[in-house]
């Protein structure tokens, strides 16, 4: 009986001691620190997830997810899960890039993307990463980011190569569906594969437009950090030296699109003091592979970081103009030949009172009003009266035209007055004759 009493007493003491011990002596907590985790699983205000109920040690991305959660780059959900197969959207990825690489967050309130106001939670992260997680630039209007769209595999590969500063001079092809990769992103995807930052599927495809999962993002960022620090994950291969892959290179000819248009006049009312010898502008515009060099008829043309170019070529004569547009990317070139024919129409002249007139007055001076239309020239035309250049007073102006008035000294009897207009390109209107019969009082 005495032995049983002692045993019962020891058991009671042991239970009390266990109750007083911290819980983490026996089990590792899923979430350390009190903080908030949004529904997308992005870290907020210091929450650190160190273990997830749905990512065990046998998960292929376990090491990456665990490491990146400790770095505050990824986080889990309130139920302690990570949901590794869930996709991630573009603004979430922008934040992960900014946190991983300790980018300076934007303090400006300027609107850079039309769909990212300064009040949006992701605003500072998206602006901080705009050189790496790029937006979309339509031909007209403001650029946009599309924050809720799923981040794609080619987007993520491109961002990592850019932010790590890896050379894209030489690279290997890796995937059977390379043609499905956006042309201007191919080199980034292949360089990412060269450096073992990203890999394809067992069937040899890359599937560039597929959404990327939370597990894949954690693994990619983990590998990127390992690569920068010189470490290599156990299942990775050493990165090539000096930023250049050791595989056989395959540089494709640059993409090139070009158009040639003419720009005659202006949609606005002209400046009447404008240079009367200002030319017609031929616009050569288009897009090529970013990083390529471009020439038009042998002259170098500036290409912006998106691969777009726009060249204005002044001409003063009508005729056919030909252009050789050549894009060069290392030892590969793409050439397009374009031509445009410029036809310059003469001005059209109309008298306000074309019929013969009889004038009976003691004053021999007579005013004549005329109108003109000139689709090739917004400048006021030169006036010729009886073959001589004359000045005139301007009346009203309209788009591509206007009216004017000049005076002539009449002689007794019939006066035939020839009138003609000449525009800045030397194109002459038809000659109009005004007949006036003068009978002085």
GROMACS .gro file of N, CA, C and O in nm, residues 256-312:
model
  228
  256UNK      N    1   1.210   4.123  -8.577
  256UNK     CA    2   1.204   4.258  -8.633
  256UNK      C    3   1.071   4.282  -8.700
  256UNK      O    4   1.025   4.202  -8.781
  257UNK      N    5   1.008   4.392  -8.660
  257UNK     CA    6   0.885   4.439  -8.726
  257UNK      C    7   0.904   4.587  -8.755
  257UNK      O    8   0.959   4.662  -8.672
  258UNK      N    9   0.863   4.631  -8.873
  258UNK     CA   10   0.881   4.772  -8.908
  258UNK      C   11   0.769   4.819  -8.999
  258UNK      O   12   0.709   4.740  -9.074
  259UNK      N   13   0.741   4.948  -8.992
  259UNK     CA   14   0.639   5.010  -9.077
  259UNK      C   15   0.691   5.148  -9.117
  259UNK      O   16   0.768   5.210  -9.044
  260UNK      N   17   0.648   5.195  -9.232
  260UNK     CA   18   0.687   5.327  -9.281
  260UNK      C   19   0.561   5.403  -9.317
  260UNK      O   20   0.477   5.354  -9.395
  261UNK      N   21   0.544   5.520  -9.260
  261UNK     CA   22   0.425   5.602  -9.285
  261UNK      C   23   0.468   5.745  -9.313
  261UNK      O   24   0.579   5.786  -9.280
  262UNK      N   25   0.379   5.822  -9.376
  262UNK     CA   26   0.410   5.963  -9.398
  262UNK      C   27   0.330   6.048  -9.302
  262UNK      O   28   0.223   6.010  -9.253
  263UNK      N   29   0.385   6.162  -9.272
  263UNK     CA   30   0.321   6.254  -9.178
  263UNK      C   31   0.307   6.387  -9.248
  263UNK      O   32   0.399   6.469  -9.247
  264UNK      N   33   0.193   6.409  -9.310
  264UNK     CA   34   0.171   6.532  -9.385
  264UNK      C   35   0.092   6.630  -9.301
  264UNK      O   36  -0.022   6.604  -9.263
  265UNK      N   37   0.155   6.743  -9.273
  265UNK     CA   38   0.084   6.846  -9.198
  265UNK      C   39   0.062   6.809  -9.054
  265UNK      O   40   0.124   6.720  -8.999
  266UNK      N   41  -0.032   6.879  -8.990
  266UNK     CA   42  -0.061   6.862  -8.848
  266UNK      C   43  -0.210   6.870  -8.826
  266UNK      O   44  -0.279   6.945  -8.895
  267UNK      N   45  -0.263   6.793  -8.731
  267UNK     CA   46  -0.406   6.802  -8.702
  267UNK      C   47  -0.445   6.932  -8.634
  267UNK      O   48  -0.562   6.966  -8.625
  268UNK      N   49  -0.345   7.006  -8.585
  268UNK     CA   50  -0.373   7.133  -8.519
  268UNK      C   51  -0.363   7.248  -8.619
  268UNK      O   52  -0.300   7.238  -8.725
  269UNK      N   53  -0.423   7.363  -8.584
  269UNK     CA   54  -0.407   7.480  -8.668
  269UNK      C   55  -0.260   7.519  -8.672
  269UNK      O   56  -0.191   7.515  -8.571
  270UNK      N   57  -0.209   7.558  -8.788
  270UNK     CA   58  -0.066   7.585  -8.800
  270UNK      C   59  -0.024   7.715  -8.733
  270UNK      O   60  -0.105   7.804  -8.710
  271UNK      N   61   0.104   7.725  -8.706
  271UNK     CA   62   0.164   7.849  -8.660
  271UNK      C   63   0.201   7.929  -8.784
  271UNK      O   64   0.286   7.887  -8.862
  272UNK      N   65   0.139   8.043  -8.804
  272UNK     CA   66   0.158   8.115  -8.929
  272UNK      C   67   0.298   8.171  -8.944
  272UNK      O   68   0.338   8.211  -9.051
  273UNK      N   69   0.374   8.172  -8.834
  273UNK     CA   70   0.512   8.218  -8.842
  273UNK      C   71   0.609   8.101  -8.858
  273UNK      O   72   0.729   8.117  -8.849
  274UNK      N   73   0.553   7.979  -8.879
  274UNK     CA   74   0.636   7.860  -8.891
  274UNK      C   75   0.725   7.868  -9.015
  274UNK      O   76   0.696   7.940  -9.110
  275UNK      N   77   0.833   7.793  -9.013
  275UNK     CA   78   0.926   7.790  -9.124
  275UNK      C   79   0.854   7.743  -9.250
  275UNK      O   80   0.804   7.631  -9.256
  276UNK      N   81   0.849   7.829  -9.354
  276UNK     CA   82   0.777   7.789  -9.476
  276UNK      C   83   0.846   7.677  -9.551
  276UNK      O   84   0.790   7.621  -9.644
  277UNK      N   85   0.969   7.645  -9.512
  277UNK     CA   86   1.042   7.539  -9.579
  277UNK      C   87   1.050   7.412  -9.495
  277UNK      O   88   1.133   7.326  -9.518
  278UNK      N   89   0.963   7.402  -9.391
  278UNK     CA   90   0.963   7.282  -9.309
  278UNK      C   91   0.920   7.163  -9.394
  278UNK      O   92   0.831   7.175  -9.479
  279UNK      N   93   0.981   7.044  -9.372
  279UNK     CA   94   0.960   6.930  -9.462
  279UNK      C   95   0.841   6.844  -9.422
  279UNK      O   96   0.779   6.862  -9.318
  280UNK      N   97   0.812   6.748  -9.508
  280UNK     CA   98   0.725   6.636  -9.474
  280UNK      C   99   0.811   6.533  -9.401
  280UNK      O  100   0.927   6.512  -9.437
  281UNK      N  101   0.757   6.471  -9.299
  281UNK     CA  102   0.832   6.371  -9.223
  281UNK      C  103   0.786   6.231  -9.260
  281UNK      O  104   0.667   6.202  -9.255
  282UNK      N  105   0.880   6.146  -9.297
  282UNK     CA  106   0.854   6.003  -9.313
  282UNK      C  107   0.893   5.936  -9.183
  282UNK      O  108   1.004   5.955  -9.133
  283UNK      N  109   0.803   5.858  -9.126
  283UNK     CA  110   0.826   5.793  -8.997
  283UNK      C  111   0.857   5.646  -9.020
  283UNK      O  112   0.776   5.572  -9.078
  284UNK      N  113   0.975   5.604  -8.976
  284UNK     CA  114   1.013   5.462  -8.976
  284UNK      C  115   1.005   5.415  -8.831
  284UNK      O  116   1.078   5.462  -8.746
  285UNK      N  117   0.915   5.322  -8.804
  285UNK     CA  118   0.892   5.280  -8.667
  285UNK      C  119   0.879   5.128  -8.661
  285UNK      O  120   0.851   5.064  -8.762
  286UNK      N  121   0.900   5.073  -8.541
  286UNK     CA  122   0.886   4.928  -8.529
  286UNK      C  123   0.941   4.877  -8.398
  286UNK      O  124   0.959   4.952  -8.302
  287UNK      N  125   0.970   4.748  -8.396
  287UNK     CA  126   1.014   4.682  -8.273
  287UNK      C  127   1.107   4.566  -8.310
  287UNK      O  128   1.088   4.498  -8.411
  288UNK      N  129   1.210   4.548  -8.228
  288UNK     CA  130   1.305   4.440  -8.250
  288UNK      C  131   1.341   4.377  -8.116
  288UNK      O  132   1.292   4.420  -8.011
  289UNK      N  133   1.424   4.275  -8.119
  289UNK     CA  134   1.466   4.208  -7.997
  289UNK      C  135   1.540   4.306  -7.907
  289UNK      O  136   1.633   4.373  -7.952
  290UNK      N  137   1.500   4.321  -7.779
  290UNK     CA  138   1.572   4.411  -7.689
  290UNK      C  139   1.720   4.376  -7.684
  290UNK      O  140   1.758   4.259  -7.677
  291UNK      N  141   1.804   4.479  -7.691
  291UNK     CA  142   1.948   4.457  -7.689
  291UNK      C  143   2.011   4.450  -7.827
  291UNK      O  144   2.133   4.455  -7.839
  292UNK      N  145   1.927   4.441  -7.931
  292UNK     CA  146   1.980   4.438  -8.067
  292UNK      C  147   2.017   4.579  -8.111
  292UNK      O  148   1.966   4.678  -8.061
  293UNK      N  149   2.110   4.589  -8.206
  293UNK     CA  150   2.143   4.718  -8.268
  293UNK      C  151   2.067   4.729  -8.399
  293UNK      O  152   2.039   4.629  -8.465
  294UNK      N  153   2.034   4.853  -8.438
  294UNK     CA  154   1.947   4.874  -8.554
  294UNK      C  155   2.004   4.983  -8.643
  294UNK      O  156   2.053   5.085  -8.594
  295UNK      N  157   1.995   4.963  -8.773
  295UNK     CA  158   2.031   5.066  -8.869
  295UNK      C  159   1.919   5.082  -8.971
  295UNK      O  160   1.848   4.986  -9.003
  296UNK      N  161   1.903   5.204  -9.020
  296UNK     CA  162   1.812   5.234  -9.130
  296UNK      C  163   1.895   5.298  -9.240
  296UNK      O  164   1.954   5.405  -9.220
  297UNK      N  165   1.905   5.230  -9.354
  297UNK     CA  166   1.991   5.273  -9.464
  297UNK      C  167   2.134   5.299  -9.416
  297UNK      O  168   2.199   5.397  -9.455
  298UNK      N  169   2.181   5.213  -9.327
  298UNK     CA  170   2.319   5.220  -9.280
  298UNK      C  171   2.344   5.313  -9.165
  298UNK      O  172   2.454   5.315  -9.109
  299UNK      N  173   2.244   5.390  -9.123
  299UNK     CA  174   2.261   5.484  -9.013
  299UNK      C  175   2.203   5.424  -8.885
  299UNK      O  176   2.091   5.370  -8.885
  300UNK      N  177   2.278   5.434  -8.776
  300UNK     CA  178   2.237   5.375  -8.649
  300UNK      C  179   2.115   5.447  -8.592
  300UNK      O  180   2.106   5.570  -8.594
  301UNK      N  181   2.020   5.368  -8.543
  301UNK     CA  182   1.896   5.421  -8.484
  301UNK      C  183   1.888   5.372  -8.340
  301UNK      O  184   1.921   5.256  -8.310
  302UNK      N  185   1.845   5.460  -8.250
  302UNK     CA  186   1.834   5.424  -8.108
  302UNK      C  187   1.717   5.328  -8.088
  302UNK      O  188   1.606   5.352  -8.138
  303UNK      N  189   1.741   5.220  -8.013
  303UNK     CA  190   1.638   5.123  -7.976
  303UNK      C  191   1.621   5.131  -7.824
  303UNK      O  192   1.720   5.124  -7.750
  304UNK      N  193   1.497   5.147  -7.775
  304UNK     CA  194   1.477   5.159  -7.631
  304UNK      C  195   1.485   5.021  -7.565
  304UNK      O  196   1.503   4.919  -7.631
  305UNK      N  197   1.471   5.019  -7.432
  305UNK     CA  198   1.492   4.895  -7.358
  305UNK      C  199   1.387   4.790  -7.389
  305UNK      O  200   1.406   4.671  -7.359
  306UNK      N  201   1.275   4.831  -7.448
  306UNK     CA  202   1.172   4.735  -7.486
  306UNK      C  203   1.187   4.689  -7.631
  306UNK      O  204   1.110   4.608  -7.679
  307UNK      N  205   1.289   4.744  -7.699
  307UNK     CA  206   1.314   4.705  -7.837
  307UNK      C  207   1.241   4.790  -7.939
  307UNK      O  208   1.242   4.759  -8.058
  308UNK      N  209   1.180   4.901  -7.897
  308UNK     CA  210   1.103   4.984  -7.989
  308UNK      C  211   1.191   5.096  -8.047
  308UNK      O  212   1.284   5.144  -7.982
  309UNK      N  213   1.160   5.136  -8.169
  309UNK     CA  214   1.234   5.245  -8.233
  309UNK      C  215   1.139   5.330  -8.315
  309UNK      O  216   1.032   5.285  -8.359
  310UNK      N  217   1.177   5.457  -8.336
  310UNK     CA  218   1.095   5.552  -8.410
  310UNK      C  219   1.188   5.657  -8.470
  310UNK      O  220   1.255   5.730  -8.397
  311UNK      N  221   1.194   5.663  -8.601
  311UNK     CA  222   1.284   5.754  -8.670
  311UNK      C  223   1.206   5.845  -8.764
  311UNK      O  224   1.123   5.798  -8.841
  312UNK      N  225   1.234   5.975  -8.757
  312UNK     CA  226   1.169   6.073  -8.844
  312UNK      C  227   1.268   6.117  -8.952
  312UNK      O  228   1.380   6.161  -8.921
   0.00000   0.00000   0.00000
